[in-house]
Amino acid sequence: MKLTILGAPGAGKGTQARTLAEHFKIAHISTGDILRRFTGGEVSDDTMPEKAELDEIMRKGDLVPDDVIFSLLKTRLESDDCARGYVLDGFPRSIAQAKLFGNEGYRFDAAVSISVRDEIIVERISGRTACEHCGRVYHRIYHPPKNEGDCDECGNELMQRNDDKVQSVVNRLKIYHEVTKPIIEFYRAQGILYEVDGEGSVGDITESIKALLLDV
Ligand code: AP5
Ligand code: ZN
């Protein structure tokens, strides 16, 4: 099974992708997480632009260049744990990226679009905390950890992402509407689009997605 999850920043792509990856026993690949690990120093590649440059692009909420993101993604797609399939979260983010993916010989079985109104997005992102160690995502109200401030999985201290400030979120939403959203029609035209309302509970949304994917 090869999936991509589409949706605005904070729509719940990462939250759902993680559960779907466990359910289908496929790899979860978040391009945002790959970039954060790269700029945080865990991955080294001398051919890439300066890490500080990428860090600044992400902090502002702009998109990093297509060749940079695709080069990092391709390495991951070719790794052994993707042999059974994968669920991408954060890619593609433009029609150009969707075409690049196809032109390089990759394809999805399904594209799942999660829709959430902008006012709810801002509330979700401002309450989000995340574990930099294992990547688990929490919300101060909707999905609090058992011990305040610590990751349930590994006990690490939870942090707020440095692109989760209001100005960056506003910019990310603008880019989503202008550059990313047209991908929905691109995959609808290919007959692989599955749409889900992203404003219910996390568990209900997971069940809706699983039901939609039964025929895939
Ligand atoms: P990325 O990390 O992909 O960020 P994003 O798209 O802005 O998405 P988020 O991670 O903010 O949200 P999400 O939809 O995963 O929601 P989550 O599950 O966390 O990208 C970051 C940056 O990297 C980009 O701005 C760009 O610069 C760069 N980048 C990445 N990919 C790129 C690409 N392909 N090309 C170019 N640049 C790229 O949920 C959000 C919160 O809500 C959490 O607190 C969660 O607990 C809570 N929540 C989730 N579901 C529910 C629910 N149903 N009810 C209540 N709360 C919920
Ligand atoms: Zn953790």
PDB file of C-alpha atoms and ligand atoms in Angstrom:
ATOM      1  CA  MET A   1       0.000   0.000   0.000  1.00  0.00           C
ATOM      2  CA  LYS A   2       1.398   3.382  -1.054  1.00  0.00           C
ATOM      3  CA  LEU A   3      -0.430   6.377   0.343  1.00  0.00           C
ATOM      4  CA  THR A   4      -0.114  10.100   0.696  1.00  0.00           C
ATOM      5  CA  ILE A   5      -1.997  12.168   3.247  1.00  0.00           C
ATOM      6  CA  LEU A   6      -2.974  15.654   2.084  1.00  0.00           C
ATOM      7  CA  GLY A   7      -4.155  18.482   4.283  1.00  0.00           C
ATOM      8  CA  ALA A   8      -3.398  21.920   5.690  1.00  0.00           C
ATOM      9  CA  PRO A   9      -0.757  22.371   8.392  1.00  0.00           C
ATOM     10  CA  GLY A  10      -2.264  20.978  11.590  1.00  0.00           C
ATOM     11  CA  ALA A  11      -4.995  19.011   9.769  1.00  0.00           C
ATOM     12  CA  GLY A  12      -3.754  15.874  11.511  1.00  0.00           C
ATOM     13  CA  LYS A  13      -1.627  14.371   8.721  1.00  0.00           C
ATOM     14  CA  GLY A  14       1.127  13.228  11.068  1.00  0.00           C
ATOM     15  CA  THR A  15      -1.311  11.964  13.716  1.00  0.00           C
ATOM     16  CA  GLN A  16      -3.233   9.824  11.203  1.00  0.00           C
ATOM     17  CA  ALA A  17      -0.212   8.765   9.131  1.00  0.00           C
ATOM     18  CA  ARG A  18       1.487   7.278  12.186  1.00  0.00           C
ATOM     19  CA  THR A  19      -1.571   5.138  13.055  1.00  0.00           C
ATOM     20  CA  LEU A  20      -2.160   4.070   9.449  1.00  0.00           C
ATOM     21  CA  ALA A  21       1.477   3.025   9.097  1.00  0.00           C
ATOM     22  CA  GLU A  22       1.122   0.785  12.171  1.00  0.00           C
ATOM     23  CA  HIS A  23      -2.199  -0.618  10.921  1.00  0.00           C
ATOM     24  CA  PHE A  24      -0.978  -1.463   7.407  1.00  0.00           C
ATOM     25  CA  LYS A  25       2.572  -2.330   8.601  1.00  0.00           C
ATOM     26  CA  ILE A  26       4.098   0.151   6.177  1.00  0.00           C
ATOM     27  CA  ALA A  27       6.655   2.950   6.627  1.00  0.00           C
ATOM     28  CA  HIS A  28       5.614   6.427   7.794  1.00  0.00           C
ATOM     29  CA  ILE A  29       7.564   9.142   6.014  1.00  0.00           C
ATOM     30  CA  SER A  30       7.108  12.757   7.055  1.00  0.00           C
ATOM     31  CA  THR A  31       9.078  15.188   4.900  1.00  0.00           C
ATOM     32  CA  GLY A  32       8.806  17.765   7.711  1.00  0.00           C
ATOM     33  CA  ASP A  33      10.409  15.282  10.151  1.00  0.00           C
ATOM     34  CA  ILE A  34      13.146  14.416   7.617  1.00  0.00           C
ATOM     35  CA  LEU A  35      13.931  18.139   7.235  1.00  0.00           C
ATOM     36  CA  ARG A  36      13.878  18.765  10.994  1.00  0.00           C
ATOM     37  CA  ARG A  37      16.293  15.850  11.540  1.00  0.00           C
ATOM     38  CA  PHE A  38      18.483  17.194   8.735  1.00  0.00           C
ATOM     39  CA  THR A  39      18.606  20.773  10.001  1.00  0.00           C
ATOM     40  CA  GLY A  40      18.971  19.458  13.564  1.00  0.00           C
ATOM     41  CA  GLY A  41      22.190  17.742  12.509  1.00  0.00           C
ATOM     42  CA  GLU A  42      21.223  14.036  12.602  1.00  0.00           C
ATOM     43  CA  VAL A  43      21.639  13.556   8.839  1.00  0.00           C
ATOM     44  CA  SER A  44      24.654  14.803   6.949  1.00  0.00           C
ATOM     45  CA  ASP A  45      24.889  15.387   3.216  1.00  0.00           C
ATOM     46  CA  ASP A  46      27.479  17.762   1.783  1.00  0.00           C
ATOM     47  CA  THR A  47      25.564  18.277  -1.466  1.00  0.00           C
ATOM     48  CA  MET A  48      22.671  20.006   0.306  1.00  0.00           C
ATOM     49  CA  PRO A  49      22.256  23.775   0.795  1.00  0.00           C
ATOM     50  CA  GLU A  50      23.366  25.141   4.133  1.00  0.00           C
ATOM     51  CA  LYS A  51      21.317  23.781   7.009  1.00  0.00           C
ATOM     52  CA  ALA A  52      20.841  27.282   8.398  1.00  0.00           C
ATOM     53  CA  GLU A  53      19.269  28.317   5.075  1.00  0.00           C
ATOM     54  CA  LEU A  54      16.738  25.457   5.234  1.00  0.00           C
ATOM     55  CA  ASP A  55      16.078  26.149   8.897  1.00  0.00           C
ATOM     56  CA  GLU A  56      15.221  29.760   8.072  1.00  0.00           C
ATOM     57  CA  ILE A  57      12.874  28.730   5.214  1.00  0.00           C
ATOM     58  CA  MET A  58      11.023  26.367   7.565  1.00  0.00           C
ATOM     59  CA  ARG A  59      10.913  28.853  10.435  1.00  0.00           C
ATOM     60  CA  LYS A  60       9.111  31.315   8.114  1.00  0.00           C
ATOM     61  CA  GLY A  61       6.783  28.566   6.882  1.00  0.00           C
ATOM     62  CA  ASP A  62       7.932  28.725   3.233  1.00  0.00           C
ATOM     63  CA  LEU A  63       8.524  25.646   1.088  1.00  0.00           C
ATOM     64  CA  VAL A  64      12.044  24.305   0.698  1.00  0.00           C
ATOM     65  CA  PRO A  65      13.212  23.808  -2.936  1.00  0.00           C
ATOM     66  CA  ASP A  66      11.767  20.765  -4.761  1.00  0.00           C
ATOM     67  CA  ASP A  67      15.176  19.255  -5.607  1.00  0.00           C
ATOM     68  CA  VAL A  68      16.243  19.380  -1.946  1.00  0.00           C
ATOM     69  CA  ILE A  69      13.104  17.747  -0.627  1.00  0.00           C
ATOM     70  CA  PHE A  70      12.982  15.131  -3.366  1.00  0.00           C
ATOM     71  CA  SER A  71      16.607  14.145  -2.922  1.00  0.00           C
ATOM     72  CA  LEU A  72      16.069  13.571   0.822  1.00  0.00           C
ATOM     73  CA  LEU A  73      12.789  11.744   0.179  1.00  0.00           C
ATOM     74  CA  LYS A  74      14.197   9.474  -2.521  1.00  0.00           C
ATOM     75  CA  THR A  75      16.901   8.147  -0.211  1.00  0.00           C
ATOM     76  CA  ARG A  76      14.180   7.185   2.260  1.00  0.00           C
ATOM     77  CA  LEU A  77      11.861   5.657  -0.371  1.00  0.00           C
ATOM     78  CA  GLU A  78      14.660   3.352  -1.526  1.00  0.00           C
ATOM     79  CA  SER A  79      15.353   2.063   2.000  1.00  0.00           C
ATOM     80  CA  ASP A  80      14.387  -1.506   2.987  1.00  0.00           C
ATOM     81  CA  ASP A  81      11.575  -0.545   5.357  1.00  0.00           C
ATOM     82  CA  CYS A  82       9.606   0.896   2.413  1.00  0.00           C
ATOM     83  CA  ALA A  83       9.470  -2.459   0.600  1.00  0.00           C
ATOM     84  CA  ARG A  84       5.923  -3.208   1.888  1.00  0.00           C
ATOM     85  CA  GLY A  85       4.731   0.317   1.116  1.00  0.00           C
ATOM     86  CA  TYR A  86       4.592   3.702   2.786  1.00  0.00           C
ATOM     87  CA  VAL A  87       2.398   6.541   3.899  1.00  0.00           C
ATOM     88  CA  LEU A  88       3.782   9.966   3.013  1.00  0.00           C
ATOM     89  CA  ASP A  89       2.858  12.940   5.177  1.00  0.00           C
ATOM     90  CA  GLY A  90       3.847  16.356   3.797  1.00  0.00           C
ATOM     91  CA  PHE A  91       4.663  15.351   0.228  1.00  0.00           C
ATOM     92  CA  PRO A  92       3.711  16.280  -2.441  1.00  0.00           C
ATOM     93  CA  ARG A  93       3.080  19.901  -1.573  1.00  0.00           C
ATOM     94  CA  SER A  94       2.627  21.332  -5.073  1.00  0.00           C
ATOM     95  CA  ILE A  95       1.569  20.146  -8.517  1.00  0.00           C
ATOM     96  CA  ALA A  96       5.249  20.366  -9.517  1.00  0.00           C
ATOM     97  CA  GLN A  97       6.206  17.923  -6.718  1.00  0.00           C
ATOM     98  CA  ALA A  98       3.339  15.580  -7.640  1.00  0.00           C
ATOM     99  CA  LYS A  99       4.540  15.523 -11.250  1.00  0.00           C
ATOM    100  CA  LEU A 100       8.175  15.048 -10.211  1.00  0.00           C
ATOM    101  CA  PHE A 101       7.155  12.021  -8.107  1.00  0.00           C
ATOM    102  CA  GLY A 102       5.331  10.457 -11.080  1.00  0.00           C
ATOM    103  CA  ASN A 103       8.076  11.296 -13.566  1.00  0.00           C
ATOM    104  CA  GLU A 104      10.602   9.527 -11.332  1.00  0.00           C
ATOM    105  CA  GLY A 105       8.524   6.339 -11.616  1.00  0.00           C
ATOM    106  CA  TYR A 106       6.693   6.453  -8.270  1.00  0.00           C
ATOM    107  CA  ARG A 107       2.913   6.248  -7.827  1.00  0.00           C
ATOM    108  CA  PHE A 108       0.321   6.204  -5.059  1.00  0.00           C
ATOM    109  CA  ASP A 109      -2.538   3.719  -4.636  1.00  0.00           C
ATOM    110  CA  ALA A 110      -4.502   6.399  -2.796  1.00  0.00           C
ATOM    111  CA  ALA A 111      -4.314  10.062  -1.791  1.00  0.00           C
ATOM    112  CA  VAL A 112      -6.284  10.823   1.392  1.00  0.00           C
ATOM    113  CA  SER A 113      -7.293  14.457   1.839  1.00  0.00           C
ATOM    114  CA  ILE A 114      -8.121  15.569   5.405  1.00  0.00           C
ATOM    115  CA  SER A 115     -10.118  18.820   5.516  1.00  0.00           C
ATOM    116  CA  VAL A 116     -10.229  21.124   8.545  1.00  0.00           C
ATOM    117  CA  ARG A 117     -11.365  24.771   8.705  1.00  0.00           C
ATOM    118  CA  ASP A 118      -8.624  27.398   9.112  1.00  0.00           C
ATOM    119  CA  GLU A 119      -9.855  28.650  12.519  1.00  0.00           C
ATOM    120  CA  ILE A 120      -9.551  25.129  13.957  1.00  0.00           C
ATOM    121  CA  ILE A 121      -6.084  24.744  12.421  1.00  0.00           C
ATOM    122  CA  VAL A 122      -4.767  27.744  14.366  1.00  0.00           C
ATOM    123  CA  GLU A 123      -6.164  26.343  17.648  1.00  0.00           C
ATOM    124  CA  ARG A 124      -4.617  22.917  16.993  1.00  0.00           C
ATOM    125  CA  ILE A 125      -1.182  24.209  16.078  1.00  0.00           C
ATOM    126  CA  SER A 126      -0.956  26.645  18.968  1.00  0.00           C
ATOM    127  CA  GLY A 127      -1.642  23.749  21.398  1.00  0.00           C
ATOM    128  CA  ARG A 128       0.712  21.252  19.788  1.00  0.00           C
ATOM    129  CA  THR A 129       3.787  19.865  21.517  1.00  0.00           C
ATOM    130  CA  ALA A 130       6.051  17.206  20.052  1.00  0.00           C
ATOM    131  CA  CYS A 131       8.808  14.826  21.077  1.00  0.00           C
ATOM    132  CA  GLU A 132      12.015  15.541  19.191  1.00  0.00           C
ATOM    133  CA  HIS A 133      13.285  12.067  20.036  1.00  0.00           C
ATOM    134  CA  CYS A 134      10.520   9.754  18.720  1.00  0.00           C
ATOM    135  CA  GLY A 135       8.395  12.244  16.731  1.00  0.00           C
ATOM    136  CA  ARG A 136       5.165  11.650  18.681  1.00  0.00           C
ATOM    137  CA  VAL A 137       2.760  14.593  18.586  1.00  0.00           C
ATOM    138  CA  TYR A 138       0.513  15.799  21.418  1.00  0.00           C
ATOM    139  CA  HIS A 139      -1.983  18.587  22.068  1.00  0.00           C
ATOM    140  CA  ARG A 140      -2.313  20.367  25.406  1.00  0.00           C
ATOM    141  CA  ILE A 141      -6.130  19.914  25.373  1.00  0.00           C
ATOM    142  CA  TYR A 142      -7.054  17.283  22.748  1.00  0.00           C
ATOM    143  CA  HIS A 143      -4.239  14.798  23.231  1.00  0.00           C
ATOM    144  CA  PRO A 144      -2.321  15.543  26.436  1.00  0.00           C
ATOM    145  CA  PRO A 145       0.539  13.258  27.533  1.00  0.00           C
ATOM    146  CA  LYS A 146       0.024  11.242  30.751  1.00  0.00           C
ATOM    147  CA  ASN A 147       2.773  13.223  32.535  1.00  0.00           C
ATOM    148  CA  GLU A 148       2.540  16.902  31.669  1.00  0.00           C
ATOM    149  CA  GLY A 149       5.416  17.974  29.417  1.00  0.00           C
ATOM    150  CA  ASP A 150       6.879  14.466  28.911  1.00  0.00           C
ATOM    151  CA  CYS A 151       6.543  12.018  26.015  1.00  0.00           C
ATOM    152  CA  ASP A 152       4.465   8.895  26.867  1.00  0.00           C
ATOM    153  CA  GLU A 153       6.670   6.793  24.634  1.00  0.00           C
ATOM    154  CA  CYS A 154      10.190   7.759  25.699  1.00  0.00           C
ATOM    155  CA  GLY A 155       9.853  10.232  28.590  1.00  0.00           C
ATOM    156  CA  ASN A 156      11.630  12.966  26.633  1.00  0.00           C
ATOM    157  CA  GLU A 157      10.702  16.593  27.326  1.00  0.00           C
ATOM    158  CA  LEU A 158       8.078  17.855  24.835  1.00  0.00           C
ATOM    159  CA  MET A 159       8.814  20.984  22.788  1.00  0.00           C
ATOM    160  CA  GLN A 160       6.903  23.479  20.669  1.00  0.00           C
ATOM    161  CA  ARG A 161       8.114  23.529  17.037  1.00  0.00           C
ATOM    162  CA  ASN A 162       9.807  26.783  16.066  1.00  0.00           C
ATOM    163  CA  ASP A 163       7.500  27.147  13.018  1.00  0.00           C
ATOM    164  CA  ASP A 164       4.382  26.957  15.197  1.00  0.00           C
ATOM    165  CA  LYS A 165       4.404  30.710  15.912  1.00  0.00           C
ATOM    166  CA  VAL A 166       1.374  32.688  14.641  1.00  0.00           C
ATOM    167  CA  GLN A 167       3.119  34.476  11.717  1.00  0.00           C
ATOM    168  CA  SER A 168       4.559  31.236  10.397  1.00  0.00           C
ATOM    169  CA  VAL A 169       1.229  29.412  10.707  1.00  0.00           C
ATOM    170  CA  VAL A 170      -0.550  32.178   8.769  1.00  0.00           C
ATOM    171  CA  ASN A 171       2.074  31.889   6.010  1.00  0.00           C
ATOM    172  CA  ARG A 172       1.854  28.068   5.951  1.00  0.00           C
ATOM    173  CA  LEU A 173      -1.937  28.278   5.587  1.00  0.00           C
ATOM    174  CA  LYS A 174      -1.626  30.805   2.733  1.00  0.00           C
ATOM    175  CA  ILE A 175       0.828  28.534   0.909  1.00  0.00           C
ATOM    176  CA  TYR A 176      -1.428  25.551   1.523  1.00  0.00           C
ATOM    177  CA  HIS A 177      -4.415  27.267  -0.125  1.00  0.00           C
ATOM    178  CA  GLU A 178      -2.433  28.711  -3.046  1.00  0.00           C
ATOM    179  CA  VAL A 179       0.130  26.006  -3.856  1.00  0.00           C
ATOM    180  CA  THR A 180      -0.800  22.713  -2.174  1.00  0.00           C
ATOM    181  CA  LYS A 181      -4.603  22.492  -2.381  1.00  0.00           C
ATOM    182  CA  PRO A 182      -4.683  22.182  -6.217  1.00  0.00           C
ATOM    183  CA  ILE A 183      -3.157  18.696  -5.752  1.00  0.00           C
ATOM    184  CA  ILE A 184      -6.583  17.506  -4.552  1.00  0.00           C
ATOM    185  CA  GLU A 185      -8.008  17.984  -8.060  1.00  0.00           C
ATOM    186  CA  PHE A 186      -4.841  16.494  -9.611  1.00  0.00           C
ATOM    187  CA  TYR A 187      -5.416  13.191  -7.755  1.00  0.00           C
ATOM    188  CA  ARG A 188      -9.202  13.334  -8.176  1.00  0.00           C
ATOM    189  CA  ALA A 189      -8.598  13.366 -11.937  1.00  0.00           C
ATOM    190  CA  GLN A 190      -6.456  10.231 -11.517  1.00  0.00           C
ATOM    191  CA  GLY A 191      -9.287   8.502  -9.625  1.00  0.00           C
ATOM    192  CA  ILE A 192      -7.257   7.894  -6.447  1.00  0.00           C
ATOM    193  CA  LEU A 193      -8.615  10.671  -4.197  1.00  0.00           C
ATOM    194  CA  TYR A 194     -10.331   9.816  -0.876  1.00  0.00           C
ATOM    195  CA  GLU A 195     -11.723  12.711   1.173  1.00  0.00           C
ATOM    196  CA  VAL A 196     -12.343  12.729   4.904  1.00  0.00           C
ATOM    197  CA  ASP A 197     -13.714  15.318   7.336  1.00  0.00           C
ATOM    198  CA  GLY A 198     -10.855  16.080   9.744  1.00  0.00           C
ATOM    199  CA  GLU A 199     -12.908  17.724  12.501  1.00  0.00           C
ATOM    200  CA  GLY A 200     -14.048  14.648  14.454  1.00  0.00           C
ATOM    201  CA  SER A 201     -12.107  12.771  17.113  1.00  0.00           C
ATOM    202  CA  VAL A 202      -8.723  11.299  16.170  1.00  0.00           C
ATOM    203  CA  GLY A 203     -10.105   7.743  16.498  1.00  0.00           C
ATOM    204  CA  ASP A 204     -13.218   8.404  14.397  1.00  0.00           C
ATOM    205  CA  ILE A 205     -11.125   9.943  11.622  1.00  0.00           C
ATOM    206  CA  THR A 206      -8.804   6.922  11.621  1.00  0.00           C
ATOM    207  CA  GLU A 207     -11.800   4.587  11.287  1.00  0.00           C
ATOM    208  CA  SER A 208     -13.225   6.688   8.409  1.00  0.00           C
ATOM    209  CA  ILE A 209      -9.920   6.513   6.552  1.00  0.00           C
ATOM    210  CA  LYS A 210      -9.603   2.744   7.085  1.00  0.00           C
ATOM    211  CA  ALA A 211     -13.154   2.281   5.755  1.00  0.00           C
ATOM    212  CA  LEU A 212     -12.401   4.404   2.682  1.00  0.00           C
ATOM    213  CA  LEU A 213      -9.272   2.364   1.966  1.00  0.00           C
ATOM    214  CA  LEU A 214     -10.973  -1.048   2.171  1.00  0.00           C
ATOM    215  CA  ASP A 215     -11.326  -1.225  -1.626  1.00  0.00           C
ATOM    216  CA  VAL A 216      -7.823   0.032  -2.430  1.00  0.00           C
TER     217      VAL A 216
HETATM  218  P1  AP5 B   1       5.416  19.651   8.117  1.00  0.00           P
HETATM  219  O1  AP5 B   1       6.143  19.099   9.287  1.00  0.00           O
HETATM  220  O2  AP5 B   1       4.893  18.719   7.092  1.00  0.00           O
HETATM  221  O3  AP5 B   1       4.285  20.617   8.675  1.00  0.00           O
HETATM  222  P2  AP5 B   1       2.790  20.932   8.172  1.00  0.00           P
HETATM  223  O4  AP5 B   1       2.365  20.462   6.828  1.00  0.00           O
HETATM  224  O5  AP5 B   1       2.648  22.370   8.435  1.00  0.00           O
HETATM  225  O6  AP5 B   1       1.941  19.988   9.005  1.00  0.00           O
HETATM  226  P3  AP5 B   1       1.991  19.832  10.525  1.00  0.00           P
HETATM  227  O7  AP5 B   1       3.063  18.873  10.928  1.00  0.00           O
HETATM  228  O8  AP5 B   1       2.023  21.220  11.136  1.00  0.00           O
HETATM  229  O9  AP5 B   1       0.554  19.264  10.841  1.00  0.00           O
HETATM  230  P4  AP5 B   1      -0.124  17.842  10.661  1.00  0.00           P
HETATM  231  O10 AP5 B   1      -1.152  17.921   9.589  1.00  0.00           O
HETATM  232  O11 AP5 B   1       0.874  16.733  10.588  1.00  0.00           O
HETATM  233  O12 AP5 B   1      -0.927  17.784  12.045  1.00  0.00           O
HETATM  234  P5  AP5 B   1      -0.621  17.003  13.411  1.00  0.00           P
HETATM  235  O13 AP5 B   1      -0.944  15.552  13.247  1.00  0.00           O
HETATM  236  O14 AP5 B   1       0.728  17.372  13.931  1.00  0.00           O
HETATM  237  O15 AP5 B   1       6.356  20.703   7.349  1.00  0.00           O
HETATM  238  C1  AP5 B   1       7.076  21.691   8.045  1.00  0.00           C
HETATM  239  C2  AP5 B   1       7.858  22.552   7.050  1.00  0.00           C
HETATM  240  O16 AP5 B   1       8.799  21.723   6.338  1.00  0.00           O
HETATM  241  C3  AP5 B   1       7.034  23.216   5.953  1.00  0.00           C
HETATM  242  O17 AP5 B   1       6.471  24.431   6.369  1.00  0.00           O
HETATM  243  C4  AP5 B   1       8.097  23.403   4.862  1.00  0.00           C
HETATM  244  O18 AP5 B   1       8.927  24.505   5.158  1.00  0.00           O
HETATM  245  C5  AP5 B   1       8.931  22.139   4.976  1.00  0.00           C
HETATM  246  N1  AP5 B   1       8.439  21.048   4.117  1.00  0.00           N
HETATM  247  C6  AP5 B   1       7.923  19.842   4.525  1.00  0.00           C
HETATM  248  N2  AP5 B   1       7.587  19.089   3.457  1.00  0.00           N
HETATM  249  C7  AP5 B   1       7.902  19.832   2.348  1.00  0.00           C
HETATM  250  C8  AP5 B   1       7.759  19.611   0.946  1.00  0.00           C
HETATM  251  N3  AP5 B   1       7.202  18.458   0.461  1.00  0.00           N
HETATM  252  N4  AP5 B   1       8.175  20.584   0.101  1.00  0.00           N
HETATM  253  C9  AP5 B   1       8.715  21.739   0.573  1.00  0.00           C
HETATM  254  N5  AP5 B   1       8.862  22.027   1.896  1.00  0.00           N
HETATM  255  C10 AP5 B   1       8.456  21.069   2.764  1.00  0.00           C
HETATM  256  O19 AP5 B   1      -1.768  17.649  14.330  1.00  0.00           O
HETATM  257  C11 AP5 B   1      -1.708  19.015  14.732  1.00  0.00           C
HETATM  258  C12 AP5 B   1      -2.177  19.165  16.200  1.00  0.00           C
HETATM  259  O20 AP5 B   1      -3.575  18.854  16.287  1.00  0.00           O
HETATM  260  C13 AP5 B   1      -1.490  18.183  17.177  1.00  0.00           C
HETATM  261  O21 AP5 B   1      -1.308  18.831  18.400  1.00  0.00           O
HETATM  262  C14 AP5 B   1      -2.479  17.013  17.314  1.00  0.00           C
HETATM  263  O22 AP5 B   1      -2.359  16.367  18.577  1.00  0.00           O
HETATM  264  C15 AP5 B   1      -3.809  17.726  17.146  1.00  0.00           C
HETATM  265  N6  AP5 B   1      -4.828  16.909  16.478  1.00  0.00           N
HETATM  266  C16 AP5 B   1      -4.653  16.068  15.414  1.00  0.00           C
HETATM  267  N7  AP5 B   1      -5.824  15.514  15.032  1.00  0.00           N
HETATM  268  C17 AP5 B   1      -6.775  16.042  15.882  1.00  0.00           C
HETATM  269  C18 AP5 B   1      -8.197  15.878  15.996  1.00  0.00           C
HETATM  270  N8  AP5 B   1      -8.880  15.058  15.180  1.00  0.00           N
HETATM  271  N9  AP5 B   1      -8.839  16.586  16.958  1.00  0.00           N
HETATM  272  C19 AP5 B   1      -8.156  17.430  17.802  1.00  0.00           C
HETATM  273  N10 AP5 B   1      -6.815  17.622  17.739  1.00  0.00           N
HETATM  274  C20 AP5 B   1      -6.138  16.932  16.783  1.00  0.00           C
HETATM  275 ZN    ZN B   2       9.066  10.459  22.447  1.00  0.00          ZN
END
